[in-house]
C-alpha cells in the first residue's frame, strides 16, 4: 500500500481513445488491466474524463477547410485540431468498459470550455484556468502523484509537467500509457517531462 499522501491519477481511459474510437490511440485498451491491478495500492484515486461540447474549438470540424491533426493558432497558442471526440454524455466519452471506476473518489472533467482545449488535468490549455484538481489534492493532503493513461504525449504529458511545476512529486508509469505520437510528439513529451523533473517509470 502506498503512503497516505500519494494518489493515482488515471488520465482519459475513454472509449474514443481506444481502438475503434474517434481518436484511437494504438494499444489504448492494452493498459486497462494493468491500471486496474495498480489501483488497490492507492488510497486516493482520481480519474479524468475528456468532456467536450459539440462544436468544440479543438475539433477540425469547427474550422472550415481544416484537416484533423493540423495545427492552428488560438489566442492561447498553437492548438492541434482533432477529430470530433469525447462528446459530453456520449458513448465515446465513457470510460473503457473494463476500467474499474468504482474505487475512484473524484472524476475531473476537462475540455468543457468551448473556446479552450484542456489537455492537462490541472489547467486548461491557456495554462491559467484551473480545473480544481490542485485544490482537491492539496486539501486531501496529497503531495505525490502517479499518472497513467492516455495519451502519453498529450494529456498525460501536460498533466505531469503541470503537476511537477505546481510542486507535486510526479511519477509517470510509462508502461501503463500509450501515445498518439504525431510529428515527434512522443520524444518531445518524454524529454519535456524529464526536464520538468517527472520520474519516468516502467
Ligand atoms: C487528448 C487530444 C485531444 C488526450 C485529449 O487525452 O491525450 N488528446 N483530447
Ligand atoms: Zn480532447
PDB file of C-alpha atoms and ligand atoms in Angstrom:
ATOM      1  CA  UNK A   1       0.000   0.000   0.000  1.00  0.00           C
ATOM      2  CA  UNK A   2       1.284   3.460  -0.908  1.00  0.00           C
ATOM      3  CA  UNK A   3       1.610   6.212   1.672  1.00  0.00           C
ATOM      4  CA  UNK A   4      -1.434   8.302   2.563  1.00  0.00           C
ATOM      5  CA  UNK A   5      -0.023  11.337   0.733  1.00  0.00           C
ATOM      6  CA  UNK A   6       0.073   9.512  -2.617  1.00  0.00           C
ATOM      7  CA  UNK A   7      -2.599   9.484  -5.292  1.00  0.00           C
ATOM      8  CA  UNK A   8      -3.118   7.657  -8.581  1.00  0.00           C
ATOM      9  CA  UNK A   9      -4.376   9.807 -11.459  1.00  0.00           C
ATOM     10  CA  UNK A  10      -5.812   7.890 -14.420  1.00  0.00           C
ATOM     11  CA  UNK A  11      -5.963  10.102 -17.500  1.00  0.00           C
ATOM     12  CA  UNK A  12      -8.699   9.784 -20.142  1.00  0.00           C
ATOM     13  CA  UNK A  13      -9.100   5.989 -20.413  1.00  0.00           C
ATOM     14  CA  UNK A  14     -12.192   6.557 -22.554  1.00  0.00           C
ATOM     15  CA  UNK A  15     -13.720   4.739 -25.487  1.00  0.00           C
ATOM     16  CA  UNK A  16     -12.762   7.385 -28.043  1.00  0.00           C
ATOM     17  CA  UNK A  17      -9.061   6.979 -27.193  1.00  0.00           C
ATOM     18  CA  UNK A  18      -9.209   3.190 -27.539  1.00  0.00           C
ATOM     19  CA  UNK A  19      -9.215   1.138 -30.759  1.00  0.00           C
ATOM     20  CA  UNK A  20     -12.497   1.738 -32.585  1.00  0.00           C
ATOM     21  CA  UNK A  21     -12.859   5.204 -31.043  1.00  0.00           C
ATOM     22  CA  UNK A  22     -12.904   8.580 -32.775  1.00  0.00           C
ATOM     23  CA  UNK A  23      -9.341   9.475 -31.732  1.00  0.00           C
ATOM     24  CA  UNK A  24      -7.993   5.985 -31.207  1.00  0.00           C
ATOM     25  CA  UNK A  25      -4.572   5.640 -29.606  1.00  0.00           C
ATOM     26  CA  UNK A  26      -2.805   2.457 -30.747  1.00  0.00           C
ATOM     27  CA  UNK A  27      -2.979  -0.103 -27.951  1.00  0.00           C
ATOM     28  CA  UNK A  28      -5.018   2.233 -25.760  1.00  0.00           C
ATOM     29  CA  UNK A  29      -7.062  -0.664 -24.432  1.00  0.00           C
ATOM     30  CA  UNK A  30      -3.958  -2.715 -23.528  1.00  0.00           C
ATOM     31  CA  UNK A  31      -3.306  -0.684 -20.389  1.00  0.00           C
ATOM     32  CA  UNK A  32      -6.695  -1.190 -18.739  1.00  0.00           C
ATOM     33  CA  UNK A  33      -5.922  -4.434 -16.882  1.00  0.00           C
ATOM     34  CA  UNK A  34      -2.615  -3.085 -15.575  1.00  0.00           C
ATOM     35  CA  UNK A  35      -4.269   0.100 -14.322  1.00  0.00           C
ATOM     36  CA  UNK A  36      -6.967  -1.913 -12.563  1.00  0.00           C
ATOM     37  CA  UNK A  37      -4.257  -4.028 -10.934  1.00  0.00           C
ATOM     38  CA  UNK A  38      -2.416  -0.900  -9.705  1.00  0.00           C
ATOM     39  CA  UNK A  39      -5.486   0.737  -8.145  1.00  0.00           C
ATOM     40  CA  UNK A  40      -5.603  -1.291  -4.891  1.00  0.00           C
ATOM     41  CA  UNK A  41      -2.183   0.129  -3.930  1.00  0.00           C
ATOM     42  CA  UNK A  42      -3.609   3.648  -3.667  1.00  0.00           C
ATOM     43  CA  UNK A  43      -5.882   5.145  -1.064  1.00  0.00           C
ATOM     44  CA  UNK A  44      -6.701   8.064  -3.348  1.00  0.00           C
ATOM     45  CA  UNK A  45      -7.688   7.529  -6.975  1.00  0.00           C
ATOM     46  CA  UNK A  46      -8.727  10.234  -9.417  1.00  0.00           C
ATOM     47  CA  UNK A  47      -9.956   9.685 -12.966  1.00  0.00           C
ATOM     48  CA  UNK A  48     -10.012  12.341 -15.663  1.00  0.00           C
ATOM     49  CA  UNK A  49     -12.513  12.476 -18.467  1.00  0.00           C
ATOM     50  CA  UNK A  50     -12.083  14.495 -21.653  1.00  0.00           C
ATOM     51  CA  UNK A  51     -15.513  16.120 -21.946  1.00  0.00           C
ATOM     52  CA  UNK A  52     -16.201  18.327 -24.963  1.00  0.00           C
ATOM     53  CA  UNK A  53     -19.373  20.098 -26.047  1.00  0.00           C
ATOM     54  CA  UNK A  54     -20.444  19.719 -29.692  1.00  0.00           C
ATOM     55  CA  UNK A  55     -18.639  22.227 -31.907  1.00  0.00           C
ATOM     56  CA  UNK A  56     -15.640  22.463 -29.558  1.00  0.00           C
ATOM     57  CA  UNK A  57     -12.885  24.757 -30.857  1.00  0.00           C
ATOM     58  CA  UNK A  58     -10.339  21.905 -30.787  1.00  0.00           C
ATOM     59  CA  UNK A  59     -12.325  19.984 -33.403  1.00  0.00           C
ATOM     60  CA  UNK A  60     -11.163  20.296 -37.020  1.00  0.00           C
ATOM     61  CA  UNK A  61     -14.859  20.250 -37.965  1.00  0.00           C
ATOM     62  CA  UNK A  62     -15.237  23.633 -36.251  1.00  0.00           C
ATOM     63  CA  UNK A  63     -12.625  25.238 -38.562  1.00  0.00           C
ATOM     64  CA  UNK A  64     -13.743  25.351 -42.158  1.00  0.00           C
ATOM     65  CA  UNK A  65     -11.201  23.856 -44.541  1.00  0.00           C
ATOM     66  CA  UNK A  66      -9.016  22.418 -41.764  1.00  0.00           C
ATOM     67  CA  UNK A  67      -7.984  18.787 -41.566  1.00  0.00           C
ATOM     68  CA  UNK A  68      -7.702  16.775 -38.364  1.00  0.00           C
ATOM     69  CA  UNK A  69      -4.144  16.752 -36.963  1.00  0.00           C
ATOM     70  CA  UNK A  70      -3.316  20.156 -38.477  1.00  0.00           C
ATOM     71  CA  UNK A  71      -2.294  22.999 -36.163  1.00  0.00           C
ATOM     72  CA  UNK A  72      -3.940  26.421 -35.812  1.00  0.00           C
ATOM     73  CA  UNK A  73      -3.107  29.458 -33.710  1.00  0.00           C
ATOM     74  CA  UNK A  74      -5.546  30.080 -30.889  1.00  0.00           C
ATOM     75  CA  UNK A  75      -5.453  33.169 -28.625  1.00  0.00           C
ATOM     76  CA  UNK A  76      -3.654  30.947 -26.083  1.00  0.00           C
ATOM     77  CA  UNK A  77      -1.113  29.482 -28.527  1.00  0.00           C
ATOM     78  CA  UNK A  78      -0.846  26.670 -31.092  1.00  0.00           C
ATOM     79  CA  UNK A  79      -3.598  24.065 -30.985  1.00  0.00           C
ATOM     80  CA  UNK A  80      -3.755  20.707 -32.782  1.00  0.00           C
ATOM     81  CA  UNK A  81      -7.140  20.181 -34.409  1.00  0.00           C
ATOM     82  CA  UNK A  82      -8.635  16.809 -33.591  1.00  0.00           C
ATOM     83  CA  UNK A  83     -11.408  14.662 -34.992  1.00  0.00           C
ATOM     84  CA  UNK A  84     -14.633  15.174 -33.009  1.00  0.00           C
ATOM     85  CA  UNK A  85     -14.173  13.096 -29.848  1.00  0.00           C
ATOM     86  CA  UNK A  86     -15.344  12.649 -26.259  1.00  0.00           C
ATOM     87  CA  UNK A  87     -18.650  14.429 -26.725  1.00  0.00           C
ATOM     88  CA  UNK A  88     -20.351  15.050 -23.396  1.00  0.00           C
ATOM     89  CA  UNK A  89     -22.706  12.242 -22.447  1.00  0.00           C
ATOM     90  CA  UNK A  90     -21.937  10.114 -25.494  1.00  0.00           C
ATOM     91  CA  UNK A  91     -20.550   6.597 -25.592  1.00  0.00           C
ATOM     92  CA  UNK A  92     -17.170   7.790 -26.851  1.00  0.00           C
ATOM     93  CA  UNK A  93     -16.723   9.826 -23.684  1.00  0.00           C
ATOM     94  CA  UNK A  94     -17.492   6.912 -21.363  1.00  0.00           C
ATOM     95  CA  UNK A  95     -14.640   5.160 -19.636  1.00  0.00           C
ATOM     96  CA  UNK A  96     -13.427   1.926 -21.233  1.00  0.00           C
ATOM     97  CA  UNK A  97     -15.999  -0.631 -20.079  1.00  0.00           C
ATOM     98  CA  UNK A  98     -13.347  -2.722 -18.300  1.00  0.00           C
ATOM     99  CA  UNK A  99     -11.779   0.188 -16.400  1.00  0.00           C
ATOM    100  CA  UNK A 100     -12.506  -0.218 -12.731  1.00  0.00           C
ATOM    101  CA  UNK A 101     -14.076   3.103 -11.784  1.00  0.00           C
ATOM    102  CA  UNK A 102     -15.764   2.115  -8.542  1.00  0.00           C
ATOM    103  CA  UNK A 103     -12.785   2.924  -6.315  1.00  0.00           C
ATOM    104  CA  UNK A 104     -12.185   6.373  -7.813  1.00  0.00           C
ATOM    105  CA  UNK A 105     -13.175   9.140  -5.418  1.00  0.00           C
ATOM    106  CA  UNK A 106     -13.100  12.008  -7.893  1.00  0.00           C
ATOM    107  CA  UNK A 107     -13.644  12.400 -11.600  1.00  0.00           C
ATOM    108  CA  UNK A 108     -12.189  15.566 -13.122  1.00  0.00           C
ATOM    109  CA  UNK A 109     -13.869  16.544 -16.374  1.00  0.00           C
ATOM    110  CA  UNK A 110     -11.946  18.862 -18.685  1.00  0.00           C
ATOM    111  CA  UNK A 111     -12.276  20.432 -22.119  1.00  0.00           C
ATOM    112  CA  UNK A 112     -15.833  21.641 -21.480  1.00  0.00           C
ATOM    113  CA  UNK A 113     -14.971  25.287 -22.226  1.00  0.00           C
ATOM    114  CA  UNK A 114     -15.977  25.624 -25.915  1.00  0.00           C
ATOM    115  CA  UNK A 115     -13.143  28.077 -26.655  1.00  0.00           C
ATOM    116  CA  UNK A 116     -10.195  26.466 -24.871  1.00  0.00           C
ATOM    117  CA  UNK A 117      -8.900  22.892 -25.025  1.00  0.00           C
ATOM    118  CA  UNK A 118      -7.659  21.219 -21.848  1.00  0.00           C
ATOM    119  CA  UNK A 119      -5.003  18.543 -22.101  1.00  0.00           C
ATOM    120  CA  UNK A 120      -3.803  18.877 -18.536  1.00  0.00           C
ATOM    121  CA  UNK A 121      -5.741  17.611 -15.549  1.00  0.00           C
ATOM    122  CA  UNK A 122      -4.614  20.789 -13.725  1.00  0.00           C
ATOM    123  CA  UNK A 123      -5.055  23.697 -16.191  1.00  0.00           C
ATOM    124  CA  UNK A 124      -6.801  24.424 -19.446  1.00  0.00           C
ATOM    125  CA  UNK A 125      -4.537  24.972 -22.461  1.00  0.00           C
ATOM    126  CA  UNK A 126      -4.382  28.699 -21.644  1.00  0.00           C
ATOM    127  CA  UNK A 127      -2.165  27.458 -18.748  1.00  0.00           C
ATOM    128  CA  UNK A 128      -4.040  29.649 -16.242  1.00  0.00           C
ATOM    129  CA  UNK A 129      -7.633  28.405 -15.876  1.00  0.00           C
ATOM    130  CA  UNK A 130      -7.597  25.733 -13.161  1.00  0.00           C
ATOM    131  CA  UNK A 131      -9.624  22.520 -13.256  1.00  0.00           C
ATOM    132  CA  UNK A 132      -9.719  22.374  -9.447  1.00  0.00           C
ATOM    133  CA  UNK A 133      -7.514  19.280  -9.212  1.00  0.00           C
ATOM    134  CA  UNK A 134      -4.700  21.139  -7.458  1.00  0.00           C
ATOM    135  CA  UNK A 135      -7.034  22.233  -4.664  1.00  0.00           C
ATOM    136  CA  UNK A 136      -8.581  18.787  -4.427  1.00  0.00           C
ATOM    137  CA  UNK A 137      -5.181  17.163  -3.993  1.00  0.00           C
ATOM    138  CA  UNK A 138      -3.823  19.750  -1.561  1.00  0.00           C
ATOM    139  CA  UNK A 139      -6.903  19.748   0.627  1.00  0.00           C
ATOM    140  CA  UNK A 140      -6.657  15.977   0.837  1.00  0.00           C
ATOM    141  CA  UNK A 141      -3.002  16.176   1.869  1.00  0.00           C
ATOM    142  CA  UNK A 142      -1.652  14.646  -1.343  1.00  0.00           C
ATOM    143  CA  UNK A 143       1.912  15.571  -2.322  1.00  0.00           C
ATOM    144  CA  UNK A 144       2.891  12.693  -4.640  1.00  0.00           C
ATOM    145  CA  UNK A 145       1.039  11.504  -7.719  1.00  0.00           C
ATOM    146  CA  UNK A 146       1.476   8.600 -10.090  1.00  0.00           C
ATOM    147  CA  UNK A 147      -0.003   9.274 -13.526  1.00  0.00           C
ATOM    148  CA  UNK A 148      -1.089   6.663 -16.092  1.00  0.00           C
ATOM    149  CA  UNK A 149      -3.410   6.665 -19.102  1.00  0.00           C
ATOM    150  CA  UNK A 150      -3.942   8.288 -22.499  1.00  0.00           C
ATOM    151  CA  UNK A 151      -2.375   9.833 -24.338  1.00  0.00           C
ATOM    152  CA  UNK A 152       1.205   9.804 -23.063  1.00  0.00           C
ATOM    153  CA  UNK A 153       2.334  12.639 -25.363  1.00  0.00           C
ATOM    154  CA  UNK A 154      -0.676  14.913 -24.779  1.00  0.00           C
ATOM    155  CA  UNK A 155      -2.877  14.708 -21.706  1.00  0.00           C
ATOM    156  CA  UNK A 156      -0.512  12.592 -19.581  1.00  0.00           C
ATOM    157  CA  UNK A 157       2.426  14.810 -20.558  1.00  0.00           C
ATOM    158  CA  UNK A 158       0.675  18.125 -19.839  1.00  0.00           C
ATOM    159  CA  UNK A 159      -0.722  16.799 -16.556  1.00  0.00           C
ATOM    160  CA  UNK A 160       2.652  15.507 -15.394  1.00  0.00           C
ATOM    161  CA  UNK A 161       4.543  18.708 -16.267  1.00  0.00           C
ATOM    162  CA  UNK A 162       1.903  20.943 -14.666  1.00  0.00           C
ATOM    163  CA  UNK A 163       1.859  18.744 -11.563  1.00  0.00           C
ATOM    164  CA  UNK A 164       5.636  18.945 -11.242  1.00  0.00           C
ATOM    165  CA  UNK A 165       5.618  22.723 -11.793  1.00  0.00           C
ATOM    166  CA  UNK A 166       2.999  23.051  -9.045  1.00  0.00           C
ATOM    167  CA  UNK A 167       5.388  21.294  -6.678  1.00  0.00           C
ATOM    168  CA  UNK A 168       3.906  17.816  -6.589  1.00  0.00           C
ATOM    169  CA  UNK A 169       6.244  14.865  -6.805  1.00  0.00           C
ATOM    170  CA  UNK A 170       5.172  13.265 -10.092  1.00  0.00           C
ATOM    171  CA  UNK A 171       5.867   9.804 -11.493  1.00  0.00           C
ATOM    172  CA  UNK A 172       4.542   8.540 -14.827  1.00  0.00           C
ATOM    173  CA  UNK A 173       4.248   4.783 -15.283  1.00  0.00           C
ATOM    174  CA  UNK A 174       5.109   4.756 -18.975  1.00  0.00           C
ATOM    175  CA  UNK A 175       4.135   1.095 -19.401  1.00  0.00           C
ATOM    176  CA  UNK A 176       0.589   1.989 -18.406  1.00  0.00           C
ATOM    177  CA  UNK A 177       0.339   4.734 -21.037  1.00  0.00           C
ATOM    178  CA  UNK A 178       0.045   4.777 -24.825  1.00  0.00           C
ATOM    179  CA  UNK A 179       0.922   7.660 -27.171  1.00  0.00           C
ATOM    180  CA  UNK A 180      -0.594   9.302 -30.255  1.00  0.00           C
ATOM    181  CA  UNK A 181       2.966  10.024 -31.488  1.00  0.00           C
ATOM    182  CA  UNK A 182       2.462  12.590 -34.258  1.00  0.00           C
ATOM    183  CA  UNK A 183       5.443  14.543 -35.635  1.00  0.00           C
ATOM    184  CA  UNK A 184       7.843  13.518 -32.870  1.00  0.00           C
ATOM    185  CA  UNK A 185       5.387  14.387 -30.109  1.00  0.00           C
ATOM    186  CA  UNK A 186       6.312  11.341 -28.050  1.00  0.00           C
ATOM    187  CA  UNK A 187      10.056  12.072 -27.948  1.00  0.00           C
ATOM    188  CA  UNK A 188       9.357  15.737 -27.186  1.00  0.00           C
ATOM    189  CA  UNK A 189       6.977  14.766 -24.379  1.00  0.00           C
ATOM    190  CA  UNK A 190       9.467  12.341 -22.793  1.00  0.00           C
ATOM    191  CA  UNK A 191      12.196  14.986 -22.904  1.00  0.00           C
ATOM    192  CA  UNK A 192       9.896  17.683 -21.560  1.00  0.00           C
ATOM    193  CA  UNK A 193       8.698  15.528 -18.685  1.00  0.00           C
ATOM    194  CA  UNK A 194      12.283  14.652 -17.821  1.00  0.00           C
ATOM    195  CA  UNK A 195      13.278  18.334 -17.836  1.00  0.00           C
ATOM    196  CA  UNK A 196      10.361  19.141 -15.530  1.00  0.00           C
ATOM    197  CA  UNK A 197      11.583  16.581 -13.004  1.00  0.00           C
ATOM    198  CA  UNK A 198       8.923  13.978 -13.690  1.00  0.00           C
ATOM    199  CA  UNK A 199      10.079  10.491 -12.786  1.00  0.00           C
ATOM    200  CA  UNK A 200       9.521   8.147 -15.743  1.00  0.00           C
ATOM    201  CA  UNK A 201       8.960   4.559 -14.594  1.00  0.00           C
ATOM    202  CA  UNK A 202       8.264   1.283 -16.379  1.00  0.00           C
TER     203      UNK A 202
HETATM  204  C1  LIG B   1      -6.286  14.081 -25.665  1.00  0.00           C
HETATM  205  C2  LIG B   1      -6.136  15.031 -27.720  1.00  0.00           C
HETATM  206  C3  LIG B   1      -7.342  15.659 -27.551  1.00  0.00           C
HETATM  207  C4  LIG B   1      -5.677  13.180 -24.630  1.00  0.00           C
HETATM  208  C5  LIG B   1      -7.493  14.710 -25.451  1.00  0.00           C
HETATM  209  O1  LIG B   1      -6.398  12.655 -23.775  1.00  0.00           O
HETATM  210  O2  LIG B   1      -4.435  12.992 -24.698  1.00  0.00           O
HETATM  211  N1  LIG B   1      -5.614  14.261 -26.790  1.00  0.00           N
HETATM  212  N2  LIG B   1      -8.026  15.495 -26.409  1.00  0.00           N
HETATM  213 ZN1  LIG B   2      -9.989  16.282 -26.286  1.00  0.00          ZN
END
